[in-house]
Coordinates of C-alpha atoms in Angstrom, one line a residue:
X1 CA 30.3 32.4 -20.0
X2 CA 33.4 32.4 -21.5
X3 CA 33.3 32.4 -25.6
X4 CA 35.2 30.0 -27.5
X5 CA 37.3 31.8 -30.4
X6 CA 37.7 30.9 -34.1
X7 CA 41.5 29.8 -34.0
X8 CA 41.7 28.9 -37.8
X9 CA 41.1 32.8 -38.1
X10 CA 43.5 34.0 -35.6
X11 CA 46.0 31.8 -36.9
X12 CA 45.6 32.9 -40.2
X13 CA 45.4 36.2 -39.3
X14 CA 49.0 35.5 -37.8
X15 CA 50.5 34.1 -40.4
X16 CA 49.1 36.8 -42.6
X17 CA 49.9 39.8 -40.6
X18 CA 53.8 38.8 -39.3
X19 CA 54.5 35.2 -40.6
X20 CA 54.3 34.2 -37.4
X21 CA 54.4 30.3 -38.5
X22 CA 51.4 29.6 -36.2
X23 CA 49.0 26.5 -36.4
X24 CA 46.4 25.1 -34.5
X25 CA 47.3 22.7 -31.9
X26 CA 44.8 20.3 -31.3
X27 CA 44.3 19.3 -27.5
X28 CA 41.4 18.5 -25.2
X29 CA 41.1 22.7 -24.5
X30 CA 40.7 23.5 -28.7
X31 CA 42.0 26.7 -27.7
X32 CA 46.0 25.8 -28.2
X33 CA 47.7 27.7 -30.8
X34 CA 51.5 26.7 -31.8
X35 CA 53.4 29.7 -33.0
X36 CA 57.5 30.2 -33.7
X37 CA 60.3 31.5 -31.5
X38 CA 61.4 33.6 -34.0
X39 CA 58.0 35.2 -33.8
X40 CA 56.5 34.9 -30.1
X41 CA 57.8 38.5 -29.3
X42 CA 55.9 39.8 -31.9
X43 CA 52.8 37.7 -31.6
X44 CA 52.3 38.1 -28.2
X45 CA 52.5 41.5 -28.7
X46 CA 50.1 41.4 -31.0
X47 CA 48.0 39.3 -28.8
X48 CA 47.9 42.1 -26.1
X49 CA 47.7 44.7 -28.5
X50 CA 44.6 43.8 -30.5
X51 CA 41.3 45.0 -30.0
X52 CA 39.9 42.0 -32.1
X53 CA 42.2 39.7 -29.0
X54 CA 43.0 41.4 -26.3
X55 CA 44.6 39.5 -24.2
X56 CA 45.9 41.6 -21.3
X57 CA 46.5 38.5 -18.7
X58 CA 48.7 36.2 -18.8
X59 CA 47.3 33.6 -16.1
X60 CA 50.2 31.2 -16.5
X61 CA 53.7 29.9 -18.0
X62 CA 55.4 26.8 -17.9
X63 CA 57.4 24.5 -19.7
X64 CA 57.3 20.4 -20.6
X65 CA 59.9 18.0 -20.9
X66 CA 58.6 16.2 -23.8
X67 CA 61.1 13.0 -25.5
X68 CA 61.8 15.0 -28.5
X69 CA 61.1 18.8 -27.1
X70 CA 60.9 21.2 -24.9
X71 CA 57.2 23.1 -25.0
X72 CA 57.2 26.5 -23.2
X73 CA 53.2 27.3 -22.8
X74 CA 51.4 30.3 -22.3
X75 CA 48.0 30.9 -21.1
X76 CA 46.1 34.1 -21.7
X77 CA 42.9 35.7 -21.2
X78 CA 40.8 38.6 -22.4
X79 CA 39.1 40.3 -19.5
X80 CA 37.3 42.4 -22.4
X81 CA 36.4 39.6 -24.9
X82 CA 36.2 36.7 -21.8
X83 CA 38.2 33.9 -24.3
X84 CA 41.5 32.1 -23.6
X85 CA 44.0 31.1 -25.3
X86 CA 46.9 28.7 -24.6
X87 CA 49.6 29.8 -27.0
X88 CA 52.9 26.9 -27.3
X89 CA 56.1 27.5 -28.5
X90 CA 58.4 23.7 -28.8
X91 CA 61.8 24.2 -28.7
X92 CA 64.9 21.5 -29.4
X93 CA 66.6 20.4 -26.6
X94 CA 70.0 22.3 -28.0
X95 CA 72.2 23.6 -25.5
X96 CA 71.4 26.5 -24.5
X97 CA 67.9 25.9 -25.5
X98 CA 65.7 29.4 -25.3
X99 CA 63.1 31.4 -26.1
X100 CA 62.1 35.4 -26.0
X101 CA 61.3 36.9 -22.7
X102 CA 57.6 38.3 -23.1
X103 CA 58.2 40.1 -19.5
X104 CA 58.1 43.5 -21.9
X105 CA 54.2 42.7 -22.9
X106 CA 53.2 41.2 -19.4
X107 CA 55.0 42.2 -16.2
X108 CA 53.5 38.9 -14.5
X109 CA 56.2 37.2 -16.7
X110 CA 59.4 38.1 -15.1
X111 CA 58.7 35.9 -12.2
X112 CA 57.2 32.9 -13.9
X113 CA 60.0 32.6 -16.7
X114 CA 62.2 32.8 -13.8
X115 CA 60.5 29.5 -12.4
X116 CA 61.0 27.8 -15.6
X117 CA 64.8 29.1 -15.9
X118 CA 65.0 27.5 -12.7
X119 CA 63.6 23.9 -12.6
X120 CA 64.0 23.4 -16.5
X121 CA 66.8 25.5 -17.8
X122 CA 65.4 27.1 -20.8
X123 CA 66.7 30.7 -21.1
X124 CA 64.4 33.7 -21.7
X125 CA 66.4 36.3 -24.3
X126 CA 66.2 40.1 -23.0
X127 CA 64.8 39.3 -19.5
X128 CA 65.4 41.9 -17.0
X129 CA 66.4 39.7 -14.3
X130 CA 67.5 36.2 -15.3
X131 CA 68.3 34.1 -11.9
X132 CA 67.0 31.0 -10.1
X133 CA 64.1 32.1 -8.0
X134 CA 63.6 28.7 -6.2
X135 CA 66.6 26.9 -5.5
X136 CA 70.1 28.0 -4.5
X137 CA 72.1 29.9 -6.8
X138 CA 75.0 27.3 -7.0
X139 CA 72.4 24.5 -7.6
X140 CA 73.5 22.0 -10.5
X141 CA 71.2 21.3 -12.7
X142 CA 67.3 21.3 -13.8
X143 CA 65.1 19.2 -11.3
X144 CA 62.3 19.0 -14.0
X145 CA 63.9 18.1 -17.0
X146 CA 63.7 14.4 -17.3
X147 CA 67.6 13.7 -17.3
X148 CA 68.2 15.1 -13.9
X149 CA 69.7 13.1 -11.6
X150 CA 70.2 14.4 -8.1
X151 CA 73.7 12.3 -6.1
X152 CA 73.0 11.8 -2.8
X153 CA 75.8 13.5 -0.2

């Protein structure tokens, strides 16, 4: 069974440890932390790291196009402590618009930041290997970002 973790504690624990600006982030999973960009290296890290967290998978990232936002979301696991956690970082829709690669505390996230270079165009500092993975290199534009428009040839 998996065991549902006190976020108000991790969060504060967070906050406390590296300033990590994190909050809870209520959604129908209650296990959604938000934390800053300025600090998701460091908190992921920390994440992994942990012996109170341990989160050692990272099952999935992705992005949303959200009207005022971009939300890049990660969700991790603990094969030790059997808990999740879905940690989301929102980003402005600057240009460029990025966040830090977290492919140096999970492997696994070299190919799926890749995926959302590719289809949204956010841009993942200090990744090894930053190029479109789906589509054709010389490919204009973002086909999940909610402005694209594809012309017809």
């Amino acid at each position: 069974m998996d065991k549902k973790m006190d976020r108000q504690a991790l969060v504060a624990f967070l906050n406390e440890k590296m300033d990590a600006q994190a909050e809870v982030f209520e959604d129908n999973t209650e296990d959604s932390i938000k934390v800053s960009r300025l600090k998701l290296g460091e908190t992921m890290q920390e994440l992994r790291e942990n012996p109170q967290y341990k989160f050692d998978v990272l099952m999935n990232l992705s992005s949303v196009d959200y009207p005022e936002n971009f939300t890049v979301i990660y969700h991790l696991f603990s094969i030790e402590h059997k808990h999740y956690l879905t940690v989301k970082v929102e980003i402005s829709k600057e240009n460029p618009c990025w966040v830090p690669s977290v492919s140096s505390v999970w492997k696994a996230a070299q190919v799926h930041e890749r995926e959302v270079f590719d289809l949204m165009g956010i841009l993942f500092n200090d990744h090894p290997d930053l190029r479109r993975i789906l589509l054709p290199e010389d490919f204009a534009g973002h086909p999940l970002r909610k402005d694209f428009t594809q012309q017809a040839d």
